[in-house]
């Protein structure tokens, strides 16, 4: 059966399952919000134990990254991500998951050629872009401020 591109597009649109966007958005909001509430609770606990705001922020980031890595290694973070969607990608926990998942998937290829190389397959471009963008923004800010 020969189909034109337009006919094929119509066929695909007819067969494609409609995305429950309201439900997906609500779940992403709730799960992402819950992760942020957990982060705030960790921050408040660290601050109440006598750490400065900056130190408490560092402890919070380390705790969330560590918890995300642990949940990823136990295959629980992926289950949470299937349920909460983008709500698990936006906080720092999503970045930790993006680093740990490939490292776990490729550990059978060895420490250097598998785990160490593959762990930055997804996160590497994000790191490079983030550093590059921050340098450009800093340069523009420096030029605009006359420093």
PDB file of C-alpha atoms in Angstrom:
ATOM      1  CA  UNK A   1       0.000   0.000   0.000  1.00  0.00           C
ATOM      2  CA  UNK A   2       1.509   3.313  -1.103  1.00  0.00           C
ATOM      3  CA  UNK A   3       0.840   6.319   1.151  1.00  0.00           C
ATOM      4  CA  UNK A   4       1.804   9.901   0.593  1.00  0.00           C
ATOM      5  CA  UNK A   5       3.499  11.763   3.419  1.00  0.00           C
ATOM      6  CA  UNK A   6       0.270  13.608   4.206  1.00  0.00           C
ATOM      7  CA  UNK A   7      -1.790  10.397   4.245  1.00  0.00           C
ATOM      8  CA  UNK A   8       0.777   8.750   6.475  1.00  0.00           C
ATOM      9  CA  UNK A   9       0.706  11.706   8.894  1.00  0.00           C
ATOM     10  CA  UNK A  10      -3.104  11.525   9.050  1.00  0.00           C
ATOM     11  CA  UNK A  11      -2.905   7.775   9.685  1.00  0.00           C
ATOM     12  CA  UNK A  12      -0.379   8.227  12.489  1.00  0.00           C
ATOM     13  CA  UNK A  13      -2.432  10.999  14.116  1.00  0.00           C
ATOM     14  CA  UNK A  14      -5.531   8.827  13.999  1.00  0.00           C
ATOM     15  CA  UNK A  15      -3.739   5.851  15.588  1.00  0.00           C
ATOM     16  CA  UNK A  16      -1.674   7.795  18.135  1.00  0.00           C
ATOM     17  CA  UNK A  17      -2.838   7.580  21.716  1.00  0.00           C
ATOM     18  CA  UNK A  18      -3.964  10.939  23.066  1.00  0.00           C
ATOM     19  CA  UNK A  19      -1.720  12.226  25.817  1.00  0.00           C
ATOM     20  CA  UNK A  20      -3.489  12.956  29.111  1.00  0.00           C
ATOM     21  CA  UNK A  21      -1.742  16.318  29.401  1.00  0.00           C
ATOM     22  CA  UNK A  22      -3.696  17.593  32.405  1.00  0.00           C
ATOM     23  CA  UNK A  23      -3.000  14.421  34.399  1.00  0.00           C
ATOM     24  CA  UNK A  24       0.657  14.335  33.331  1.00  0.00           C
ATOM     25  CA  UNK A  25       1.130  17.997  34.243  1.00  0.00           C
ATOM     26  CA  UNK A  26      -0.513  17.527  37.642  1.00  0.00           C
ATOM     27  CA  UNK A  27       1.634  14.482  38.437  1.00  0.00           C
ATOM     28  CA  UNK A  28       4.814  16.269  37.335  1.00  0.00           C
ATOM     29  CA  UNK A  29       3.879  19.225  39.535  1.00  0.00           C
ATOM     30  CA  UNK A  30       3.133  16.996  42.544  1.00  0.00           C
ATOM     31  CA  UNK A  31       6.215  14.788  42.252  1.00  0.00           C
ATOM     32  CA  UNK A  32       8.561  17.686  41.439  1.00  0.00           C
ATOM     33  CA  UNK A  33       7.021  19.637  44.308  1.00  0.00           C
ATOM     34  CA  UNK A  34       7.444  16.690  46.674  1.00  0.00           C
ATOM     35  CA  UNK A  35      11.126  16.464  45.756  1.00  0.00           C
ATOM     36  CA  UNK A  36      11.487  20.188  46.434  1.00  0.00           C
ATOM     37  CA  UNK A  37       9.650  19.854  49.778  1.00  0.00           C
ATOM     38  CA  UNK A  38      12.048  17.046  50.717  1.00  0.00           C
ATOM     39  CA  UNK A  39      14.956  19.290  49.766  1.00  0.00           C
ATOM     40  CA  UNK A  40      13.558  22.128  51.855  1.00  0.00           C
ATOM     41  CA  UNK A  41      13.113  19.771  54.826  1.00  0.00           C
ATOM     42  CA  UNK A  42      16.729  18.619  54.521  1.00  0.00           C
ATOM     43  CA  UNK A  43      17.865  22.249  54.257  1.00  0.00           C
ATOM     44  CA  UNK A  44      15.851  23.298  57.306  1.00  0.00           C
ATOM     45  CA  UNK A  45      17.160  20.348  59.326  1.00  0.00           C
ATOM     46  CA  UNK A  46      20.766  21.147  58.392  1.00  0.00           C
ATOM     47  CA  UNK A  47      20.227  24.840  59.207  1.00  0.00           C
ATOM     48  CA  UNK A  48      18.644  23.972  62.573  1.00  0.00           C
ATOM     49  CA  UNK A  49      21.727  21.888  63.389  1.00  0.00           C
ATOM     50  CA  UNK A  50      23.847  25.050  63.229  1.00  0.00           C
ATOM     51  CA  UNK A  51      25.027  25.140  59.622  1.00  0.00           C
ATOM     52  CA  UNK A  52      25.036  28.404  57.699  1.00  0.00           C
ATOM     53  CA  UNK A  53      22.597  28.936  54.813  1.00  0.00           C
ATOM     54  CA  UNK A  54      25.351  28.171  52.316  1.00  0.00           C
ATOM     55  CA  UNK A  55      26.481  25.030  54.150  1.00  0.00           C
ATOM     56  CA  UNK A  56      22.883  23.845  54.517  1.00  0.00           C
ATOM     57  CA  UNK A  57      22.395  24.332  50.767  1.00  0.00           C
ATOM     58  CA  UNK A  58      25.470  22.249  50.064  1.00  0.00           C
ATOM     59  CA  UNK A  59      24.281  19.488  52.399  1.00  0.00           C
ATOM     60  CA  UNK A  60      20.862  19.562  50.728  1.00  0.00           C
ATOM     61  CA  UNK A  61      22.336  19.190  47.247  1.00  0.00           C
ATOM     62  CA  UNK A  62      24.634  16.364  48.331  1.00  0.00           C
ATOM     63  CA  UNK A  63      21.778  14.572  50.104  1.00  0.00           C
ATOM     64  CA  UNK A  64      19.408  14.858  47.120  1.00  0.00           C
ATOM     65  CA  UNK A  65      22.068  13.711  44.643  1.00  0.00           C
ATOM     66  CA  UNK A  66      23.028  10.801  46.906  1.00  0.00           C
ATOM     67  CA  UNK A  67      19.414   9.792  47.438  1.00  0.00           C
ATOM     68  CA  UNK A  68      18.742   9.970  43.699  1.00  0.00           C
ATOM     69  CA  UNK A  69      21.816   7.834  42.951  1.00  0.00           C
ATOM     70  CA  UNK A  70      20.725   5.283  45.551  1.00  0.00           C
ATOM     71  CA  UNK A  71      17.145   5.143  44.230  1.00  0.00           C
ATOM     72  CA  UNK A  72      18.464   4.847  40.662  1.00  0.00           C
ATOM     73  CA  UNK A  73      20.726   1.947  41.600  1.00  0.00           C
ATOM     74  CA  UNK A  74      17.756   0.199  43.245  1.00  0.00           C
ATOM     75  CA  UNK A  75      15.659   0.852  40.076  1.00  0.00           C
ATOM     76  CA  UNK A  76      13.178   2.890  42.122  1.00  0.00           C
ATOM     77  CA  UNK A  77      13.892   6.295  40.590  1.00  0.00           C
ATOM     78  CA  UNK A  78      12.876   5.026  37.144  1.00  0.00           C
ATOM     79  CA  UNK A  79       9.542   3.856  38.563  1.00  0.00           C
ATOM     80  CA  UNK A  80       9.041   7.258  40.163  1.00  0.00           C
ATOM     81  CA  UNK A  81       9.941   8.939  36.855  1.00  0.00           C
ATOM     82  CA  UNK A  82       7.399   6.842  34.946  1.00  0.00           C
ATOM     83  CA  UNK A  83       4.762   8.024  37.410  1.00  0.00           C
ATOM     84  CA  UNK A  84       5.848  11.640  37.898  1.00  0.00           C
ATOM     85  CA  UNK A  85       7.250  12.366  34.450  1.00  0.00           C
ATOM     86  CA  UNK A  86       9.059  15.667  34.062  1.00  0.00           C
ATOM     87  CA  UNK A  87       8.659  16.374  37.766  1.00  0.00           C
ATOM     88  CA  UNK A  88      11.616  14.068  38.382  1.00  0.00           C
ATOM     89  CA  UNK A  89      13.771  15.575  35.643  1.00  0.00           C
ATOM     90  CA  UNK A  90      13.850  19.208  36.657  1.00  0.00           C
ATOM     91  CA  UNK A  91      15.355  19.080  40.171  1.00  0.00           C
ATOM     92  CA  UNK A  92      19.010  18.156  40.736  1.00  0.00           C
ATOM     93  CA  UNK A  93      17.843  14.587  41.333  1.00  0.00           C
ATOM     94  CA  UNK A  94      17.109  14.215  37.626  1.00  0.00           C
ATOM     95  CA  UNK A  95      20.673  15.192  36.776  1.00  0.00           C
ATOM     96  CA  UNK A  96      22.047  12.645  39.240  1.00  0.00           C
ATOM     97  CA  UNK A  97      19.790  10.008  37.689  1.00  0.00           C
ATOM     98  CA  UNK A  98      21.083  10.921  34.215  1.00  0.00           C
ATOM     99  CA  UNK A  99      24.653  10.316  35.369  1.00  0.00           C
ATOM    100  CA  UNK A 100      24.069   7.131  37.380  1.00  0.00           C
ATOM    101  CA  UNK A 101      21.726   5.285  34.967  1.00  0.00           C
ATOM    102  CA  UNK A 102      24.207   4.878  32.087  1.00  0.00           C
ATOM    103  CA  UNK A 103      26.976   4.036  34.544  1.00  0.00           C
ATOM    104  CA  UNK A 104      24.868   1.153  35.882  1.00  0.00           C
ATOM    105  CA  UNK A 105      23.748   0.036  32.416  1.00  0.00           C
ATOM    106  CA  UNK A 106      27.310  -0.227  31.086  1.00  0.00           C
ATOM    107  CA  UNK A 107      29.126  -1.594  34.152  1.00  0.00           C
ATOM    108  CA  UNK A 108      29.476  -4.985  32.428  1.00  0.00           C
ATOM    109  CA  UNK A 109      31.847  -3.324  29.929  1.00  0.00           C
ATOM    110  CA  UNK A 110      34.339  -2.621  32.699  1.00  0.00           C
ATOM    111  CA  UNK A 111      35.166   0.254  35.002  1.00  0.00           C
ATOM    112  CA  UNK A 112      36.972   2.485  32.512  1.00  0.00           C
ATOM    113  CA  UNK A 113      35.392   1.578  29.164  1.00  0.00           C
ATOM    114  CA  UNK A 114      31.921   1.090  30.555  1.00  0.00           C
ATOM    115  CA  UNK A 115      31.034   2.885  33.747  1.00  0.00           C
ATOM    116  CA  UNK A 116      33.405   5.863  33.578  1.00  0.00           C
ATOM    117  CA  UNK A 117      32.900   6.539  29.873  1.00  0.00           C
ATOM    118  CA  UNK A 118      29.152   6.023  29.688  1.00  0.00           C
ATOM    119  CA  UNK A 119      28.179   7.876  32.861  1.00  0.00           C
ATOM    120  CA  UNK A 120      28.610  11.208  31.070  1.00  0.00           C
ATOM    121  CA  UNK A 121      26.902  10.189  27.823  1.00  0.00           C
ATOM    122  CA  UNK A 122      23.771  12.131  28.741  1.00  0.00           C
ATOM    123  CA  UNK A 123      25.096  14.475  31.402  1.00  0.00           C
ATOM    124  CA  UNK A 124      28.301  15.438  29.582  1.00  0.00           C
ATOM    125  CA  UNK A 125      26.689  17.717  26.998  1.00  0.00           C
ATOM    126  CA  UNK A 126      24.641  19.342  29.762  1.00  0.00           C
ATOM    127  CA  UNK A 127      27.796  20.074  31.742  1.00  0.00           C
ATOM    128  CA  UNK A 128      29.633  21.422  28.688  1.00  0.00           C
ATOM    129  CA  UNK A 129      26.662  23.594  27.674  1.00  0.00           C
ATOM    130  CA  UNK A 130      26.203  24.867  31.233  1.00  0.00           C
ATOM    131  CA  UNK A 131      29.843  25.835  31.603  1.00  0.00           C
ATOM    132  CA  UNK A 132      30.001  27.375  28.118  1.00  0.00           C
ATOM    133  CA  UNK A 133      26.768  29.327  28.582  1.00  0.00           C
ATOM    134  CA  UNK A 134      27.846  30.614  31.994  1.00  0.00           C
ATOM    135  CA  UNK A 135      31.148  31.815  30.518  1.00  0.00           C
ATOM    136  CA  UNK A 136      29.344  33.640  27.687  1.00  0.00           C
ATOM    137  CA  UNK A 137      26.813  35.171  30.082  1.00  0.00           C
ATOM    138  CA  UNK A 138      29.603  36.218  32.437  1.00  0.00           C
ATOM    139  CA  UNK A 139      31.528  37.821  29.590  1.00  0.00           C
ATOM    140  CA  UNK A 140      28.435  39.691  28.378  1.00  0.00           C
ATOM    141  CA  UNK A 141      27.688  40.843  31.935  1.00  0.00           C
ATOM    142  CA  UNK A 142      31.290  41.962  32.351  1.00  0.00           C
ATOM    143  CA  UNK A 143      31.213  43.908  29.079  1.00  0.00           C
ATOM    144  CA  UNK A 144      27.852  45.525  29.864  1.00  0.00           C
ATOM    145  CA  UNK A 145      28.867  46.538  33.373  1.00  0.00           C
ATOM    146  CA  UNK A 146      32.100  48.129  32.116  1.00  0.00           C
ATOM    147  CA  UNK A 147      34.331  46.080  34.390  1.00  0.00           C
TER     148      UNK A 147
END
